[in-house]
Short mmCIF file of C-alpha atoms in Angstrom, two decimals:
data_model
loop_
_atom_site.label_atom_id
_atom_site.label_comp_id
_atom_site.label_asym_id
_atom_site.label_seq_id
_atom_site.Cartn_x
_atom_site.Cartn_y
_atom_site.Cartn_z
CA MET X 291 27.33 13.68 1.43
CA ARG X 292 25.18 15.99 3.11
CA ALA X 293 25.14 15.86 6.66
CA THR X 294 21.89 14.14 8.18
CA THR X 295 19.37 15.87 9.77
CA ALA X 296 19.19 12.50 12.53
CA ASP X 297 21.36 11.89 15.11
CA PRO X 298 21.71 9.59 17.75
CA LYS X 299 19.68 11.54 20.99
CA LEU X 300 17.13 11.78 18.12
CA TYR X 301 16.82 8.18 17.51
CA ALA X 302 16.77 7.19 21.14
CA SER X 303 13.99 9.50 21.77
CA LEU X 304 12.14 8.51 18.84
CA THR X 305 12.57 4.96 20.03
CA ASP X 306 11.33 5.83 23.15
CA ASP X 307 7.82 6.15 21.66
CA VAL X 308 7.89 1.77 21.17
CA VAL X 309 5.40 0.45 23.55
CA ALA X 310 8.28 -1.96 25.15
CA SER X 311 8.10 -3.07 28.69
CA GLY X 312 11.35 -5.01 28.48
CA SER X 313 14.40 -3.83 28.42
CA GLU X 314 15.85 -6.14 25.05
CA THR X 315 16.82 -4.27 22.43
CA ILE X 316 18.00 -4.90 18.80
CA GLY X 317 20.31 -3.25 16.57
CA VAL X 318 18.99 -2.27 13.61
CA PRO X 319 21.68 -1.58 10.49
CA THR X 320 22.07 0.97 7.80
CA PRO X 321 21.87 -0.53 4.54
CA SER X 322 24.67 2.65 3.56
CA THR X 323 27.13 0.61 5.37
CA GLY X 324 26.00 -2.02 6.84
CA GLU X 325 26.83 -0.47 10.86
CA THR X 326 24.48 -0.79 13.17
CA LEU X 327 22.44 2.64 13.25
CA HIS X 328 20.28 2.60 16.51
CA GLU X 329 18.62 -0.10 18.93
CA LEU X 330 15.05 -0.95 19.09
CA PRO X 331 13.83 -1.77 21.60
CA ARG X 332 11.61 -5.10 21.84
CA SER X 333 7.94 -5.19 22.37
CA SER X 334 6.00 -8.20 23.51
CA ALA X 335 2.48 -9.97 23.37
CA ASP X 336 1.58 -7.81 26.76
CA ASP X 337 2.71 -5.12 25.38
CA VAL X 338 0.23 -5.56 22.12
CA ARG X 339 -2.43 -6.03 24.71
CA ASP X 340 -1.83 -3.15 27.24
CA ALA X 341 -1.45 -0.82 23.69
CA VAL X 342 -5.04 -2.35 21.94
CA ALA X 343 -6.38 -1.58 26.01
CA ARG X 344 -5.17 1.61 26.50
CA ALA X 345 -6.09 2.68 22.70
CA ARG X 346 -9.77 1.38 22.82
CA LEU X 347 -9.87 4.29 25.68
CA ALA X 348 -8.56 6.61 23.33
CA GLN X 349 -10.85 5.88 20.81
CA LEU X 350 -13.72 6.43 22.25
CA ALA X 351 -13.55 10.55 23.18
CA TRP X 352 -11.60 10.51 19.30
CA ALA X 353 -14.69 9.01 17.94
CA ARG X 354 -17.15 11.52 19.53
CA ALA X 355 -14.42 14.52 19.01
CA GLY X 356 -15.96 14.42 15.62
CA PHE X 357 -14.78 15.39 11.49
CA ALA X 358 -14.65 18.64 12.41
CA GLU X 359 -11.75 18.19 14.97
CA ARG X 360 -10.53 15.09 13.39
CA ARG X 361 -9.78 17.24 10.33
CA ARG X 362 -7.61 20.23 11.99
CA VAL X 363 -6.22 18.02 13.60
CA LEU X 364 -4.93 15.72 10.23
CA LEU X 365 -4.67 19.47 8.46
CA ARG X 366 -2.32 20.11 11.22
CA ALA X 367 -0.21 16.78 10.79
CA HIS X 368 0.20 17.41 6.75
CA ASP X 369 1.79 20.77 7.56
CA LEU X 370 4.68 19.19 10.31
CA LEU X 371 5.19 16.26 7.57
CA LEU X 372 6.61 18.81 5.11
CA GLU X 373 8.48 21.33 7.67
CA ARG X 374 9.81 18.00 8.99
CA GLY X 375 10.92 16.89 5.24
CA ASP X 376 14.17 16.93 5.85
CA LEU X 377 14.12 14.62 8.65
CA LEU X 378 11.97 12.21 7.26
CA LEU X 379 13.55 11.75 3.60
CA ASP X 380 16.96 11.14 6.08
CA LEU X 381 15.66 8.69 7.92
CA ALA X 382 13.53 6.63 4.75
CA GLN X 383 16.79 6.74 3.42
CA LEU X 384 19.25 5.64 6.38
CA GLU X 385 16.91 2.56 7.41
CA SER X 386 15.96 1.05 3.34
CA GLY X 387 19.40 2.30 1.46
CA LYS X 388 16.52 3.86 -0.94
CA THR X 389 17.44 7.35 -3.19
CA ARG X 390 16.98 11.15 -2.15
CA GLY X 391 14.07 10.32 -4.99
CA GLN X 392 12.28 8.20 -4.15
CA ALA X 393 12.12 8.93 -0.48
CA LEU X 394 10.63 12.29 -1.98
CA GLU X 395 8.06 10.04 -3.55
CA GLU X 396 7.39 8.68 -0.48
CA LEU X 397 7.20 12.00 1.74
CA TYR X 398 4.69 13.31 -1.16
CA GLN X 399 2.49 10.41 -0.79
CA ALA X 400 1.94 10.61 3.04
CA ALA X 401 0.87 14.63 2.77
CA SER X 402 -1.47 13.81 0.22
CA VAL X 403 -2.94 10.79 2.19
CA THR X 404 -3.36 12.90 5.36
CA ARG X 405 -4.54 15.77 3.16
CA TYR X 406 -7.50 13.75 1.06
CA ASN X 407 -8.24 12.13 4.15
CA ALA X 408 -8.72 14.68 6.45
CA LEU X 409 -10.70 16.89 3.33
CA THR X 410 -12.95 13.75 2.22
CA ALA X 411 -13.34 12.16 5.59
CA HIS X 412 -16.55 13.76 6.30
CA ARG X 413 -18.39 13.58 3.18
CA VAL X 414 -17.67 10.19 2.25
CA LEU X 415 -18.50 8.94 5.93
CA ARG X 416 -21.20 11.82 6.62
CA GLY X 417 -25.11 10.04 7.65
CA ARG X 418 -27.17 9.45 4.86
CA THR X 419 -30.43 9.40 4.16
CA ARG X 420 -32.33 6.04 2.16
CA ARG X 421 -35.40 5.30 0.49
CA ALA X 422 -37.78 3.41 3.10
CA GLY X 423 -38.47 0.12 1.64
CA VAL X 424 -42.26 1.35 2.22
CA PRO X 425 -42.71 5.08 1.22
CA LEU X 426 -44.80 7.25 4.23
CA ALA X 427 -44.82 4.51 6.62
CA SER X 428 -40.99 4.75 7.77
CA THR X 429 -38.13 6.66 7.19
CA THR X 430 -34.91 5.16 6.90
CA ARG X 431 -31.26 6.56 6.85
CA VAL X 432 -27.17 4.81 7.27
CA ARG X 433 -24.89 6.11 9.48
CA TYR X 434 -21.46 4.77 9.83
CA ARG X 435 -20.13 3.79 13.00
CA ALA X 436 -15.82 3.53 13.30
CA LYS X 437 -14.85 0.10 14.11
CA GLY X 438 -12.68 0.97 16.88
CA VAL X 439 -9.12 -0.29 17.31
CA VAL X 440 -7.30 -1.43 13.91
CA GLY X 441 -4.20 -3.54 13.91
CA VAL X 442 -1.29 -1.93 11.16
CA ILE X 443 1.53 -4.44 10.12
CA THR X 444 4.06 -2.40 8.21
CA PRO X 445 6.45 -3.53 5.63
CA TRP X 446 10.08 -1.73 6.02
CA ASN X 447 10.19 -1.10 2.02
CA TYR X 448 7.92 2.32 2.14
CA ALA X 449 7.87 2.61 5.57
CA LEU X 450 6.59 6.60 5.36
CA SER X 451 4.12 6.23 2.61
CA LEU X 452 2.32 2.73 3.70
CA ALA X 453 1.91 3.69 7.12
CA ALA X 454 0.36 6.65 6.26
CA MET X 455 -2.04 4.76 3.71
CA ASP X 456 -3.45 2.61 6.34
CA VAL X 457 -3.35 4.57 9.74
CA VAL X 458 -4.24 7.94 8.56
CA PRO X 459 -7.58 7.29 7.49
CA ALA X 460 -8.46 4.95 10.35
CA LEU X 461 -8.21 8.17 12.22
CA ALA X 462 -10.07 10.16 10.11
CA ALA X 463 -12.82 7.79 10.53
CA GLY X 464 -12.62 8.00 13.85
CA CYS X 465 -10.39 4.71 14.97
CA ALA X 466 -7.34 4.01 17.30
CA VAL X 467 -4.30 2.39 15.55
CA VAL X 468 -2.28 -0.14 17.22
CA GLN X 469 1.17 -0.86 14.31
CA LYS X 470 3.68 -2.86 14.14
CA ALA X 471 6.51 -1.75 12.79
CA ASP X 472 9.47 -3.79 10.78
CA ASP X 473 12.41 -3.44 12.39
CA GLN X 474 13.78 -1.81 9.52
CA GLY X 475 12.01 1.26 9.48
CA ALA X 476 10.38 1.10 12.77
CA LEU X 477 11.80 5.23 12.94
CA THR X 478 10.58 6.30 9.84
CA ILE X 479 7.08 5.27 11.40
CA LEU X 480 8.03 6.44 14.79
CA ALA X 481 9.19 10.21 13.37
CA LEU X 482 6.02 9.96 11.09
CA ARG X 483 3.70 9.52 14.30
CA ARG X 484 5.93 11.77 15.94
CA ALA X 485 4.28 14.84 13.61
CA PHE X 486 0.79 13.38 14.40
CA ILE X 487 0.93 13.72 18.12
CA ASP X 488 2.05 16.99 17.99
CA ALA X 489 -0.63 17.55 15.85
CA GLY X 490 -3.04 16.83 18.15
CA VAL X 491 -4.03 12.93 17.89
CA PRO X 492 -3.36 11.54 21.41
CA GLU X 493 -0.73 9.20 22.30
CA SER X 494 -2.28 6.61 22.80
CA LEU X 495 -4.55 6.45 19.96
CA TRP X 496 -1.44 5.61 18.01
CA ALA X 497 0.38 2.88 19.52
CA VAL X 498 3.80 1.83 17.83
CA VAL X 499 4.89 -1.62 18.77
CA THR X 500 7.73 -4.18 17.11
CA GLY X 501 9.06 -7.14 17.47
CA PRO X 502 9.00 -10.82 16.45
CA ALA X 503 5.95 -11.86 13.88
CA ALA X 504 5.67 -14.86 15.58
CA GLU X 505 4.44 -13.08 19.34
CA VAL X 506 3.45 -9.44 18.68
CA GLY X 507 1.97 -10.16 14.80
CA GLU X 508 0.28 -12.68 16.27
CA ALA X 509 -1.25 -10.80 19.30
CA LEU X 510 -2.00 -8.43 17.10
CA THR X 511 -4.13 -9.86 14.58
CA ASP X 512 -5.96 -11.71 18.03
CA GLN X 513 -6.78 -8.50 19.57
CA VAL X 514 -7.94 -5.78 17.02
CA ASP X 515 -11.13 -4.75 15.50
CA TYR X 516 -9.53 -5.00 11.75
CA ILE X 517 -6.18 -5.66 10.17
CA CYS X 518 -4.22 -4.23 7.96
CA PHE X 519 -1.00 -6.05 6.17
CA THR X 520 1.35 -5.42 3.64
CA GLY X 521 3.61 -7.89 2.95
CA SER X 522 3.95 -11.57 1.20
CA THR X 523 1.13 -13.36 0.13
CA ALA X 524 2.15 -16.38 2.59
CA THR X 525 1.59 -14.40 5.47
CA GLY X 526 -1.15 -12.64 4.06
CA ARG X 527 -2.58 -16.07 3.89
CA ARG X 528 -2.29 -16.86 7.08
CA ILE X 529 -3.72 -13.47 8.63
CA ALA X 530 -6.98 -13.83 6.79
CA GLU X 531 -7.13 -16.98 8.10
CA LYS X 532 -7.30 -15.66 11.86
CA ALA X 533 -9.08 -13.25 11.12
CA GLY X 534 -11.90 -15.14 9.26
CA ARG X 535 -11.59 -17.78 12.41
CA ARG X 536 -12.71 -13.97 14.22
CA LEU X 537 -14.90 -12.33 11.77
CA VAL X 538 -13.17 -9.73 11.61
CA GLY X 539 -12.29 -7.76 8.50
CA ALA X 540 -9.09 -7.17 6.92
CA SER X 541 -7.07 -5.34 4.20
CA LEU X 542 -4.14 -7.60 2.16
CA GLU X 543 -1.82 -5.83 0.10
CA LEU X 544 -0.20 -8.75 -0.67
CA GLY X 545 3.10 -9.91 -3.80
CA GLY X 546 3.06 -9.40 -7.40
CA LYS X 547 4.69 -10.88 -10.59
CA ASN X 548 4.29 -7.50 -12.39
CA PRO X 549 4.14 -7.35 -15.82
CA MET X 550 4.78 -4.19 -18.63
CA ILE X 551 4.07 -4.61 -22.20
CA VAL X 552 5.93 -2.32 -24.77
CA LEU X 553 3.69 -2.26 -27.38
CA ASP X 554 5.59 -1.96 -31.32
CA ASP X 555 4.41 2.27 -31.48
CA VAL X 556 6.82 3.52 -28.48
CA ASP X 557 9.27 5.90 -28.70
CA PRO X 558 12.50 3.02 -28.16
CA GLU X 559 14.60 5.91 -25.61
CA GLN X 560 11.27 7.01 -23.65
CA ALA X 561 9.90 3.16 -23.11
CA ALA X 562 13.81 2.41 -22.06
CA ALA X 563 13.52 5.26 -19.10
CA ASP X 564 9.87 4.49 -18.23
CA ALA X 565 11.09 1.12 -17.76
CA ALA X 566 14.28 1.11 -16.14
CA TYR X 567 12.36 2.95 -13.10
CA ALA X 568 9.33 1.14 -13.03
CA CYS X 569 11.67 -2.29 -12.56
CA PHE X 570 14.07 -0.33 -10.42
CA SER X 571 12.64 2.33 -8.31
CA ALA X 572 14.06 1.08 -4.67
CA MET X 573 15.87 -1.32 -6.31
CA GLY X 574 12.53 -3.19 -7.19
CA GLN X 575 11.69 -3.92 -3.59
CA LEU X 576 8.42 -2.20 -4.25
CA CYS X 577 5.24 -4.14 -4.15
CA VAL X 578 3.87 -2.81 -7.67
CA SER X 579 7.24 -2.37 -9.17
CA ILE X 580 8.03 -4.17 -12.43
CA GLU X 581 9.21 -7.59 -12.51
CA ARG X 582 7.98 -8.85 -16.27
CA ILE X 583 8.64 -7.52 -19.66
CA TYR X 584 6.98 -8.43 -22.76
CA VAL X 585 8.38 -6.68 -25.40
CA HIS X 586 7.24 -6.54 -29.30
CA ARG X 587 9.53 -7.92 -31.34
CA ARG X 588 9.37 -4.69 -33.67
CA VAL X 589 11.03 -2.35 -31.57
CA ALA X 590 13.18 -5.02 -29.49
CA GLY X 591 16.44 -4.37 -30.74
CA PRO X 592 16.16 -1.12 -30.28
CA PHE X 593 14.34 -1.02 -26.36
CA THR X 594 16.31 -3.58 -25.16
CA ALA X 595 19.69 -1.33 -26.35
CA ALA X 596 18.66 1.63 -24.70
CA LEU X 597 17.46 -0.16 -21.70
CA VAL X 598 20.61 -1.68 -21.43
CA ASP X 599 22.82 1.63 -22.39
CA ARG X 600 20.49 3.32 -19.28
CA LEU X 601 21.16 1.07 -16.82
CA ARG X 602 25.11 0.69 -17.47
CA SER X 603 25.50 4.51 -16.93
CA ALA X 604 23.16 4.78 -14.02
CA SER X 605 24.74 6.31 -10.83
CA LEU X 606 24.15 4.26 -7.57
CA GLY X 607 25.12 5.59 -4.61
CA SER X 608 23.46 5.86 -0.96
CA SER X 609 24.09 9.73 -0.46
CA LEU X 610 21.79 12.04 0.92
CA ASP X 611 20.76 14.21 -1.73
CA PHE X 612 19.81 13.86 -4.96
CA SER X 613 23.20 12.59 -7.18
CA SER X 614 22.08 8.83 -7.16
CA ASP X 615 19.68 7.48 -9.73
CA TYR X 616 19.56 3.79 -7.63
CA GLY X 617 20.23 2.81 -4.34
CA SER X 618 20.57 0.05 -1.99
CA LEU X 619 19.13 -3.19 -1.30
CA ALA X 620 17.90 -3.48 2.21
CA SER X 621 19.69 -6.30 3.61
CA ALA X 622 21.97 -9.09 3.49
CA ALA X 623 18.88 -11.83 3.52
CA GLN X 624 17.47 -9.04 0.63
CA LEU X 625 21.00 -9.37 -1.48
CA GLU X 626 20.94 -13.19 -0.86
CA ARG X 627 16.97 -13.69 -1.95
CA ILE X 628 18.13 -11.86 -5.30
CA ARG X 629 21.13 -14.36 -5.52
CA GLY X 630 19.77 -17.04 -5.37
CA HIS X 631 16.97 -16.17 -7.88
CA LEU X 632 19.85 -15.01 -10.10
CA ASP X 633 21.98 -17.76 -9.77
CA ASP X 634 18.96 -20.46 -10.34
CA ALA X 635 17.88 -18.45 -13.62
CA LEU X 636 21.53 -18.39 -14.88
CA ALA X 637 22.48 -22.46 -13.85
CA LYS X 638 19.24 -23.50 -15.84
CA GLY X 639 19.77 -21.50 -19.22
CA ALA X 640 19.42 -17.55 -18.54
CA THR X 641 21.28 -14.82 -19.75
CA VAL X 642 22.36 -11.52 -18.10
CA LEU X 643 21.63 -8.58 -20.55
CA VAL X 644 22.63 -6.18 -17.91
CA GLY X 645 23.86 -5.83 -14.15
CA GLY X 646 24.18 -8.66 -12.55
CA SER X 647 26.88 -8.56 -10.36
CA PRO X 648 26.59 -7.35 -6.44
CA ARG X 649 28.80 -4.14 -6.67
CA PRO X 650 30.50 -3.94 -2.64
CA ASP X 651 32.74 -1.23 -3.98
CA ILE X 652 29.75 1.21 -2.84
CA GLY X 653 28.19 -0.47 0.16
CA PRO X 654 27.54 -4.33 1.59
CA TRP X 655 24.37 -4.95 -0.14
CA PHE X 656 24.20 -2.63 -3.70
CA PHE X 657 23.54 -4.77 -6.35
CA GLU X 658 23.29 -3.90 -9.96
CA PRO X 659 20.01 -3.58 -11.58
CA THR X 660 19.64 -6.41 -13.43
CA VAL X 661 17.95 -7.87 -16.57
CA LEU X 662 17.65 -11.23 -17.74
CA THR X 663 16.63 -13.12 -21.07
CA GLY X 664 15.90 -16.67 -22.00
CA VAL X 665 14.15 -17.44 -18.84
CA THR X 666 11.50 -20.10 -18.79
CA PRO X 667 9.38 -21.67 -16.54
CA GLU X 668 11.58 -24.10 -14.85
CA MET X 669 13.47 -20.98 -13.23
CA ARG X 670 12.42 -19.29 -10.04
CA VAL X 671 12.48 -16.06 -11.17
CA TYR X 672 9.77 -17.09 -13.84
CA ALA X 673 7.00 -17.06 -11.55
CA GLU X 674 8.14 -16.47 -8.31
CA GLU X 675 8.22 -12.82 -6.69
CA THR X 676 11.70 -11.31 -6.81
CA PHE X 677 11.53 -8.27 -5.33
CA GLY X 678 14.29 -6.45 -5.66
CA ALA X 679 16.96 -5.57 -8.68
CA VAL X 680 15.86 -8.45 -11.62
CA ALA X 681 13.74 -8.02 -14.22
CA SER X 682 13.17 -10.61 -16.97
CA LEU X 683 12.94 -9.40 -20.28
CA TYR X 684 10.40 -11.81 -22.87
CA LEU X 685 9.41 -10.76 -26.77
CA ILE X 686 5.94 -10.84 -28.50
CA ASP X 687 4.86 -10.49 -31.85
CA SER X 688 0.95 -9.21 -30.83
CA GLU X 689 -1.18 -7.27 -28.33
CA GLU X 690 -3.00 -10.55 -27.44
CA GLU X 691 0.46 -12.74 -26.81
CA ALA X 692 1.08 -9.75 -24.16
CA ILE X 693 -1.74 -9.77 -22.57
CA LEU X 694 -2.10 -13.87 -22.46
CA ALA X 695 1.59 -14.17 -20.80
CA ALA X 696 0.90 -10.86 -18.89
CA ASN X 697 -2.55 -12.65 -17.06
CA GLY X 698 -0.84 -15.97 -16.84
CA SER X 699 0.56 -15.48 -13.21
CA GLU X 700 -1.33 -16.18 -9.65
CA TYR X 701 -0.48 -12.85 -8.75
CA GLY X 702 -2.90 -8.93 -10.24
CA LEU X 703 -1.38 -6.46 -8.14
CA ASN X 704 -0.13 -3.81 -10.80
CA ALA X 705 0.99 -3.74 -14.64
CA SER X 706 1.98 -0.77 -17.13
CA VAL X 707 1.01 -0.44 -20.89
CA LEU X 708 3.89 1.67 -23.20
CA THR X 709 2.26 2.79 -26.15
CA GLY X 710 2.55 5.69 -28.34
CA SER X 711 -1.66 5.38 -28.57
CA ARG X 712 -3.72 6.29 -25.71
CA ARG X 713 -6.94 4.67 -27.22
CA ARG X 714 -4.58 1.65 -27.31
CA GLY X 715 -3.29 1.71 -23.94
CA GLN X 716 -6.82 2.10 -22.25
CA ARG X 717 -7.64 -1.51 -24.88
CA VAL X 718 -5.23 -3.40 -23.77
CA ALA X 719 -5.15 -2.17 -20.09
CA ASP X 720 -8.88 -2.94 -19.94
CA ALA X 721 -8.15 -6.84 -20.61
CA LEU X 722 -5.66 -7.06 -17.94
CA GLU X 723 -5.79 -8.91 -14.37
CA ALA X 724 -4.68 -6.58 -12.42
CA GLY X 725 -6.04 -4.27 -9.52
CA SER X 726 -4.19 -0.88 -10.95
CA VAL X 727 -2.66 -0.91 -14.29
CA ASN X 728 -0.69 2.62 -15.51
CA ILE X 729 -0.64 3.64 -19.49
CA ASN X 730 3.26 5.35 -20.39
CA GLU X 731 3.86 4.96 -16.58
CA GLY X 732 5.15 1.94 -14.31
CA TYR X 733 3.58 1.93 -11.07
CA ARG X 734 3.46 5.89 -9.78
CA GLY X 735 0.31 7.01 -11.52
CA THR X 736 -2.20 4.71 -9.84
CA PHE X 737 0.35 4.34 -6.71
CA GLY X 738 -0.33 8.68 -6.21
CA SER X 739 -3.96 9.14 -7.43
CA VAL X 740 -4.96 8.60 -3.83
CA ASP X 741 -8.99 9.31 -4.36
CA ALA X 742 -8.82 5.96 -6.26
CA PRO X 743 -8.83 2.60 -4.79
CA MET X 744 -5.20 0.32 -4.69
CA GLY X 745 -4.65 -3.20 -3.75
CA GLY X 746 -5.10 -6.87 -5.84
CA ILE X 747 -6.84 -9.46 -7.36
CA LYS X 748 -5.99 -13.07 -7.03
CA ALA X 749 -3.06 -13.60 -4.87
CA SER X 750 -1.96 -10.31 -4.77
CA GLY X 751 -4.38 -9.81 -1.63
CA LEU X 752 -7.71 -8.59 -0.84
CA GLY X 753 -9.55 -5.39 0.59
CA ARG X 754 -8.32 -1.74 -0.67
CA ARG X 755 -6.85 1.11 -0.07
CA ASN X 756 -6.65 4.78 -0.60
CA GLY X 757 -9.68 6.69 -2.32
CA PRO X 758 -13.61 6.29 -0.59
CA GLU X 759 -13.02 2.93 -0.58
CA GLY X 760 -9.92 3.25 2.11
CA LEU X 761 -12.00 4.83 4.19
CA LEU X 762 -15.01 2.67 4.34
CA ARG X 763 -13.19 0.20 5.42
CA PHE X 764 -12.35 1.62 9.23
CA VAL X 765 -16.60 1.27 9.50
CA GLU X 766 -19.71 -0.29 9.93
CA PRO X 767 -22.82 0.87 8.35
CA VAL X 768 -25.81 1.26 10.66
CA THR X 769 -28.75 1.61 9.01
CA ILE X 770 -31.61 3.16 11.57
CA SER X 771 -35.65 2.72 10.54
CA ALA X 772 -37.95 5.06 12.16
CA ALA X 773 -41.97 4.74 11.61
CA THR X 774 -43.34 7.76 10.71
CA GLY X 775 -47.15 7.34 11.88
CA LEU X 776 -48.85 8.47 8.20
CA LEU X 777 -49.31 5.42 7.11
CA THR X 778 -49.23 1.87 9.95
CA LEU X 779 -47.55 -1.27 8.58
CA PRO X 780 -50.18 -4.40 8.84
CA ARG X 781 -49.92 -6.44 11.70
CA THR X 782 -52.82 -8.84 11.39
CA GLY X 783 -54.48 -11.46 8.95
CA ARG X 784 -56.97 -8.98 8.45
CA ASP X 785 -54.94 -5.69 7.42
CA PHE X 786 -52.22 -7.60 4.87
CA ASP X 787 -55.99 -9.20 3.24
CA VAL X 788 -57.10 -4.98 3.13
CA LEU X 789 -53.74 -4.00 1.89
CA ALA X 790 -52.21 -6.69 -0.79
CA ALA X 791 -53.98 -5.36 -3.24
CA PRO X 792 -52.51 -1.31 -2.80
CA PHE X 793 -49.04 -3.02 -1.87
CA LEU X 794 -48.81 -4.86 -5.09
CA LEU X 795 -50.26 -1.95 -7.13
CA LEU X 796 -47.58 0.10 -5.26
CA ALA X 797 -44.58 -2.16 -6.62
CA ARG X 798 -45.27 -2.07 -9.95
CA VAL X 799 -46.18 2.02 -9.74
CA LEU X 800 -42.50 1.82 -8.44
CA ARG X 801 -41.49 -0.21 -11.67
CA ALA X 802 -42.93 1.97 -14.02
CA ALA X 803 -41.33 4.89 -12.95
CA ARG X 804 -38.26 3.08 -12.62
CA ARG X 805 -37.79 3.40 -8.77
CA ARG X 806 -35.06 1.81 -6.91
#
C-alpha cells in the first residue's frame, strides 16, 4: 500500500476552514479500516447565517470583477487541481472507500468542469440584443444577473466531482457559495476548495459548513437565493417544498433505479464487462449506476456466465493505487442497507447469481458485488433504490418488452443500451424515459460530457447541471428596452386610430417574412 500524501496535520489544516464557532467535533471513519480518520468540526444554524452574510458581501465584488478575471482565477484553480492530484485522489479514497480508478474519474471530472465553465461562462452569459416588439420604436437586449448566494448540499459518494459540478458554474456566473459538506466527504471538498482559494477565489466567497441536516441543512435552505441538492428523493421533495414557499429556485439530482438493456446482437464478453462496471463502480454507490439489467433471452446464457466470471475474479481492496477493481461500501449504514435489501429478496425467493456476502477479511464494510435473479415486485430491491453492491437481472424477449420494463419505474435518471448496432441503440435510447441515456456504456458517456446537461425526470429530480443549462440556473435574465426616438408609440385614442392599420399590416408583413 502506497504511503498517503495526507496526514493528521493536513486534516486539521483543512478542517480549520469549516465555518464553525463552537468546539464540538465528530469522528469520521475511513472505510478501509473503520477507524477514525479525523475529527470534523460541527457548524450551527448561526454559523450558516454568518457564512451567508459574509458571502453576500464577497459576491458583490466577485460579480463586478467580470468574466475575464473569473476566467483567470478558475483556470489557475484547474491547474492546481492537477498539481495536487495525488492528494485529492488519496482523500477521495480514504473518505469513500472507492478505488483509485474511480477516484481518478472524479478528479478528471472536476478539472473538466472547471475548465469548461471558465472558458464558457462569458459566451453563455454575456448580454445579447433581441428583436424589439416594434422595429424602429425601441431596441431590446437581455443581460444576466447573478442570483447571489447559492446553497450547495453535497453527498459523500462523489464529493469531489459533484461539488465541482455545482460550485464551479455558480462561481463562473458571479455567485457566492455556501456549501454543506457531508461528514464522509468533507476533507475532499475542503481540499478542492483550498485549491480555488489559492488560485484567487476570496475565502468568504465559498464557505463550507458541516453538521446535521435538520439544523444546518434547514438553515442553509432558509437563507440562500438558490439551492443545489444531490441526494435522496425524499429529502429532495422537502427541499423543493421549502424553496417553493420562499419562491427561490432549486436544482435537485435525486434517486434512480437505473436500467440497462442488453440486446441480442451484443458481444457477451464485452457486454458483461460494461455491465459489471456500470453496476459496481464505487460499489454501486452512485446516483447513475445501473441496478436493473434486462437481457435478451437469446444472449442471456453467455452474457450471464461472462458477468459471473468477471465479478468472481474481480479484485477487492482499499490500497491507494490501481491494484483493485472494486472498493468498499462507505459506512456501516450502507452495509446494513445492502443486507436489508438482499435478505428481503432472498426470503421472498430471489437467487444469488454471484456475490451476496460481506468480506470482513478485507475491511469492515466490504461486500461482494452481487447479482440477483428471480426478483419479483413484492421485493424491496425490485423498485426501491438500493444504492450499492446489488443489481437484479431479468430476461426479456424483445426490444419493446425491454423498453416497457425499463420505463416502468417512478425514477428516470440514467439508462443504458448495449447493442451491436448504433442505429438500433439510438432507436431504443429515444424511447427510454431518462434524463441521460448511454449507448454501449453504463454512465460515463453522459456523466463525463460536461458540455451537455445532466439531470433526471419523474422522481429523479428537477433542473440540470453541466452545459449551458448548468450555468443558466445561477443567473436571472433581465430584459432592457430603450426607445429610439425614431418612431413614437401611440399614447392616445387618436394615435391608436391612426396607427392601427399600419400596425396590423406590419404584423402580416413580419409573418410573411417569417420573422419571429
